[in-house]
CSV table of C-alpha atoms in Angstrom, one decimal:
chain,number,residue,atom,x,y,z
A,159,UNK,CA,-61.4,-2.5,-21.8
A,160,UNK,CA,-65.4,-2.1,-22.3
A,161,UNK,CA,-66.5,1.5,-22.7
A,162,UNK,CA,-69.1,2.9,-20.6
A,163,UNK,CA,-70.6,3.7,-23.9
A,164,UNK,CA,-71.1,0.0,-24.6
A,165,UNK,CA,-72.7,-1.2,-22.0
A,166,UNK,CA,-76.4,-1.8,-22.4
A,167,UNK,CA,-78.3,0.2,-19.7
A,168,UNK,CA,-81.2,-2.0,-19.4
A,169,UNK,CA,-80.0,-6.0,-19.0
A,170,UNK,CA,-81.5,-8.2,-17.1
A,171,UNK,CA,-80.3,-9.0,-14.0
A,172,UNK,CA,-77.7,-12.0,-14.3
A,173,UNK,CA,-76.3,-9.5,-17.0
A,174,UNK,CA,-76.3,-6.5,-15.2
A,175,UNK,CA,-74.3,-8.4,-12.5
A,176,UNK,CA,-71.8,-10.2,-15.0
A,177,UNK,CA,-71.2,-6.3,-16.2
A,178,UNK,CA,-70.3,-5.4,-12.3
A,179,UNK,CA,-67.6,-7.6,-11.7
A,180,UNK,CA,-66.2,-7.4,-15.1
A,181,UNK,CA,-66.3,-3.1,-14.7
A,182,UNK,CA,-64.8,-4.1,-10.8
A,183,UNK,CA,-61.7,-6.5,-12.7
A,184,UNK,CA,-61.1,-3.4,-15.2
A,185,UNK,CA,-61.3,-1.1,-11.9
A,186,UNK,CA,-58.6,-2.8,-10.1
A,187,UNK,CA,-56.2,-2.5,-12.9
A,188,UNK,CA,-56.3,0.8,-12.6
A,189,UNK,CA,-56.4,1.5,-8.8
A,190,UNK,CA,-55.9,0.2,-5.7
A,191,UNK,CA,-59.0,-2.1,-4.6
A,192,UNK,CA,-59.3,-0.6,-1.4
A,193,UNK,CA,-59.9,2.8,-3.3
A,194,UNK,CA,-62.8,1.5,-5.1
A,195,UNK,CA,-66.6,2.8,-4.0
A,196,UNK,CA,-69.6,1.9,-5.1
A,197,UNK,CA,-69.8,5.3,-6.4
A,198,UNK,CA,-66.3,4.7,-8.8
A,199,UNK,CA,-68.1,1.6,-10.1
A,200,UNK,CA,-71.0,3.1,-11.0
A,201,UNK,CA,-69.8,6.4,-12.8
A,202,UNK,CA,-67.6,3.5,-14.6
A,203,UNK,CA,-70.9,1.9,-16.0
A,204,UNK,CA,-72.5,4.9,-16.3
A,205,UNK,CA,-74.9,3.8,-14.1
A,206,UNK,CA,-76.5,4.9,-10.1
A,207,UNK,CA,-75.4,4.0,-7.3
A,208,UNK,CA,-79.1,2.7,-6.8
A,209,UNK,CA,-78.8,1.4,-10.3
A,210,UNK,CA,-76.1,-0.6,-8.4
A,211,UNK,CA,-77.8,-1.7,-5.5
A,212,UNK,CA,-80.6,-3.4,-7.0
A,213,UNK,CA,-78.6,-6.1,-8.2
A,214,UNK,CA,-76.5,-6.0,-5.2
A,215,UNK,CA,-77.5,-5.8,-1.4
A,216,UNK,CA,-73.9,-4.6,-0.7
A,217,UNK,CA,-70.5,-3.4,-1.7
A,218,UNK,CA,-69.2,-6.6,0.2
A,219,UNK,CA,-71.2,-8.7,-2.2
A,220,UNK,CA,-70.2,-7.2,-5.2
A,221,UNK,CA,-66.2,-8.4,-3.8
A,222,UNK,CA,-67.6,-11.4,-3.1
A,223,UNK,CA,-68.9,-11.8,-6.8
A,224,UNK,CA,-65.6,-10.3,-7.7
A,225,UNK,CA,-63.9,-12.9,-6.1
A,226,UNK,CA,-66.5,-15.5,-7.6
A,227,UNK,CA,-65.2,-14.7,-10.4
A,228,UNK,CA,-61.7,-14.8,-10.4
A,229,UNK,CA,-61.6,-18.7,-9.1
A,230,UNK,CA,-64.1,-19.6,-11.3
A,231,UNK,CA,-62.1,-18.4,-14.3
A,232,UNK,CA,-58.6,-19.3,-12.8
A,233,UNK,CA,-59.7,-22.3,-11.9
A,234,UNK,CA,-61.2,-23.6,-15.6
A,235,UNK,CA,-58.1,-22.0,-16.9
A,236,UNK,CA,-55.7,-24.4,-14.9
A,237,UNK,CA,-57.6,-27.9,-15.5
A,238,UNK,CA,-57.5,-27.0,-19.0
A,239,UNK,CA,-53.8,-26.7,-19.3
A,240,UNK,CA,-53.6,-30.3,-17.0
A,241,UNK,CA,-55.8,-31.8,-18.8
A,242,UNK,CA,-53.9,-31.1,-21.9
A,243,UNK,CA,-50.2,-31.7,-20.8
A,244,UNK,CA,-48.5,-34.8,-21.5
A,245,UNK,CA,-46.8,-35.2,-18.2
A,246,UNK,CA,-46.9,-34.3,-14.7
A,247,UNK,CA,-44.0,-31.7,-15.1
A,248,UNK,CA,-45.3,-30.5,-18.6
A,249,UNK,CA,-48.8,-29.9,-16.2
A,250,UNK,CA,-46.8,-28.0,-13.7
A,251,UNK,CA,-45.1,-25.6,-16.6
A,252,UNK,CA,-48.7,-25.5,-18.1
A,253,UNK,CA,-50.3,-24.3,-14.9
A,254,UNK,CA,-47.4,-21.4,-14.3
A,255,UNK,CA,-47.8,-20.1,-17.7
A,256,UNK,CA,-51.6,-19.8,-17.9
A,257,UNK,CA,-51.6,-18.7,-14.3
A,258,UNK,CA,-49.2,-15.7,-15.8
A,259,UNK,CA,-51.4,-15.0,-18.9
A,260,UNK,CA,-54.3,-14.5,-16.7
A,261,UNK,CA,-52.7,-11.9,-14.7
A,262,UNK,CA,-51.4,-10.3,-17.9
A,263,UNK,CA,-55.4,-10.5,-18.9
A,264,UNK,CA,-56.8,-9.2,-15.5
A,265,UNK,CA,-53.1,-7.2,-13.8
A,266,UNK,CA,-55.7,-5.8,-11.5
A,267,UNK,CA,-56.6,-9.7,-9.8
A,268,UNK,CA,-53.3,-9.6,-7.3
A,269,UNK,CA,-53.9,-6.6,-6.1
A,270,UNK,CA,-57.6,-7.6,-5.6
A,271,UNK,CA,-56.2,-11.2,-3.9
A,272,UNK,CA,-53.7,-9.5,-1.7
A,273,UNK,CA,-56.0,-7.0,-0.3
A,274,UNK,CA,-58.7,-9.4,0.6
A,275,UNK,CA,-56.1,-11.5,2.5
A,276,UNK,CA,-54.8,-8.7,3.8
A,277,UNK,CA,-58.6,-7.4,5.7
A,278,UNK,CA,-58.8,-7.9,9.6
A,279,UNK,CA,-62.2,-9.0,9.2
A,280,UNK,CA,-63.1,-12.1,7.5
A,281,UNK,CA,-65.5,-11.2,4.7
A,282,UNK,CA,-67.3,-13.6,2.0
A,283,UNK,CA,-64.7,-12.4,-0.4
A,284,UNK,CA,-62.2,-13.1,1.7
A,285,UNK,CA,-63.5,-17.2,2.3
A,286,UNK,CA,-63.6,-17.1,-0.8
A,287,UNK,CA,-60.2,-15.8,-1.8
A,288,UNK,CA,-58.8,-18.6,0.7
A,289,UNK,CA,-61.0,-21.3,-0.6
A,290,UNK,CA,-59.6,-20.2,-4.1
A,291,UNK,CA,-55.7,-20.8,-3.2
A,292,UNK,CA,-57.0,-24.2,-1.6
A,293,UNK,CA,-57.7,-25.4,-4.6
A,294,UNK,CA,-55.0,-24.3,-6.2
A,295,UNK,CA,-52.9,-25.4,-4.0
A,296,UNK,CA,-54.4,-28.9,-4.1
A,297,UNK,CA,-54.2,-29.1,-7.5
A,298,UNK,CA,-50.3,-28.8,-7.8
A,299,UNK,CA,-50.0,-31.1,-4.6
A,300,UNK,CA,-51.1,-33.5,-6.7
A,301,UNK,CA,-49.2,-32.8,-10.0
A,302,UNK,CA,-46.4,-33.1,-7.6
A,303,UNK,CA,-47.2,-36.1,-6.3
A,304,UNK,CA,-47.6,-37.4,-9.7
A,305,UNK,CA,-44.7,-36.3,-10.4
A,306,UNK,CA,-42.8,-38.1,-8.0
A,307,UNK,CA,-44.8,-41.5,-8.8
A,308,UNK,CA,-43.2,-41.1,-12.1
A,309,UNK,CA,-39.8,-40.0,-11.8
A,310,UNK,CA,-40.3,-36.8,-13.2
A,311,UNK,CA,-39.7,-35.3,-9.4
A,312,UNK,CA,-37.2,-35.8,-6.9
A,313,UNK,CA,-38.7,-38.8,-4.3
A,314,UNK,CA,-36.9,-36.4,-1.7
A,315,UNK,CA,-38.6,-33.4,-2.6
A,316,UNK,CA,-40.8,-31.7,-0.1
A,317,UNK,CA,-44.7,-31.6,-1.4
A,318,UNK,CA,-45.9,-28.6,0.5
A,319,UNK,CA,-42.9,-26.4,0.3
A,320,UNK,CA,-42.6,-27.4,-3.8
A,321,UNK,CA,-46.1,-26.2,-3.7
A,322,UNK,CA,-45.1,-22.8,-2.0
A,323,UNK,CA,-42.2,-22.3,-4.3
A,324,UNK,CA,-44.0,-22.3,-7.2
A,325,UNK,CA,-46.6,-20.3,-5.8
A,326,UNK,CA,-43.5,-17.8,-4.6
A,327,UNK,CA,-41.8,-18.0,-7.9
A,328,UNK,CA,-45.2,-16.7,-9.7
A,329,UNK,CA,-46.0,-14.3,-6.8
A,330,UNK,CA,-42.2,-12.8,-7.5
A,331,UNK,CA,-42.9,-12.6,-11.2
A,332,UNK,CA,-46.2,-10.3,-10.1
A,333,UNK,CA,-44.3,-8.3,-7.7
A,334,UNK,CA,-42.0,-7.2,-10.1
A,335,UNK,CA,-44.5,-6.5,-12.6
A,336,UNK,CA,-46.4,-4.2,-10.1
A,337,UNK,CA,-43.2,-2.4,-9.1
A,338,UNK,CA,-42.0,-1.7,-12.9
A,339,UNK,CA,-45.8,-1.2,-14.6
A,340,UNK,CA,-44.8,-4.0,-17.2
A,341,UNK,CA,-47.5,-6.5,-16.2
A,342,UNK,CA,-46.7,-8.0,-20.0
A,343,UNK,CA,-42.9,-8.3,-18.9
A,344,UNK,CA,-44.1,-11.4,-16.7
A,345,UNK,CA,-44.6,-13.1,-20.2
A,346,UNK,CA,-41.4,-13.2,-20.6
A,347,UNK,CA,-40.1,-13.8,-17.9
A,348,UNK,CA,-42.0,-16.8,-16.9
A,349,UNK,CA,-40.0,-19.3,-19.1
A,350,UNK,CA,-36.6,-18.5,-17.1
A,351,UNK,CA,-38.5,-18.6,-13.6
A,352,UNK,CA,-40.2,-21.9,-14.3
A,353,UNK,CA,-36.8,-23.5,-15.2
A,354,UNK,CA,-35.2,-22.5,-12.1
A,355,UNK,CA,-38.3,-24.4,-10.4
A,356,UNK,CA,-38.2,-27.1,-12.5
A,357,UNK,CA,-34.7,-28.1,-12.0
A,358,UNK,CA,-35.2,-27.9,-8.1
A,359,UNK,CA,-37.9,-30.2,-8.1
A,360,UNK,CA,-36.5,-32.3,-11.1
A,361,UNK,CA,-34.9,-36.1,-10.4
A,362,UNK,CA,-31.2,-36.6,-11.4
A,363,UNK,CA,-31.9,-38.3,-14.7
């Protein structure tokens, strides 16, 4: 966690905005989303609220950064671990454990996912948030698919309901995490979960 102490009060602006949404991803592991003003994000940087606001027209574009944020780095972190597996199901096992190390890094990010979903209105934050499990989505559709094209998966298997499971399994993994306080318990965990997937989606060898 970055100290108030530590951050630089006079950055330039691309900075000063960087240091929002990373002060906003520390916030929400420590509160519920919805509970966060612009005021709470402020005192955390030891800043104004018209500090704030200069670098930001509104608190909906700070979520929207936010949320920016969280599929860019999700994102990069899953096409790394697919590039680097050696097989479509060694891809899929890659994706679920990264996708669990970057909720043990950021615990806060479900909550902040969940509760954008979860607003009546559709915010930029919110697009966003569903553009972000598009491409995830498509992204293990594929794998999947691969998968299938190779043997590694069942020909019978369903594409769009493997995709959910594994989604569900991770989403389960979370859920418990946010009910015990462990979020590191997810670590371990994970291994067990993603075996239970893999053998549902696996071909009889």
């Amino acid at each position: 966690m970055v100290h108030n102490e530590s951050r630089p009060r006079n950055l330039p602006a691309d900075q000063r905005r960087a240091v929002t949404v990373e002060a906003v991803i520390e916030l929400t592991a420590e509160r519920n989303p919805g509970d966060i003003t612009t005021a709470a994000i402020a005192q955390h940087m030891n800043l104004t609220q018209g500090a704030l606001f200069r670098h930001f027209p509104s608190k909906d574009a700070i979520w929207q950064a936010v949320m920016e944020w969280v599929a860019e780095r999700l994102l990069q972190r899953v096409d790394k671990a697919m590039q680097d597996a050696e097989s479509p199901l060694r891809a899929l096992e890659a994706v679920f454990m990264t996708h669990i190390e970057f909720v043990v890094a950021h615990p806060g990010v479900p909550r902040l996912l969940f509760g954008e979903l979860q607003r009546a209105e559709d915010t930029p934050a919110k697009r966003m948030a569903r553009t972000l499990i598009g491409a995830y989505r498509k992204r293990l559709s594929g794998l999947i698919e691969e998968g299938k094209a190779c043997g590694e998966v069942a020909s019978e298997v369903d594409t769009a309901a493997a995709v959910v499971a594994f989604i569900g399994s991770i989403q389960g993994l979370v859920m418990q995490s946010l009910l015990s306080g462990k979020a590191r318990q997810m670590r371990a965990d994970a291994p067990g979960a993603f075996a239970i997937y893999r053998r549902g989606i696996g071909s009889v060898e």
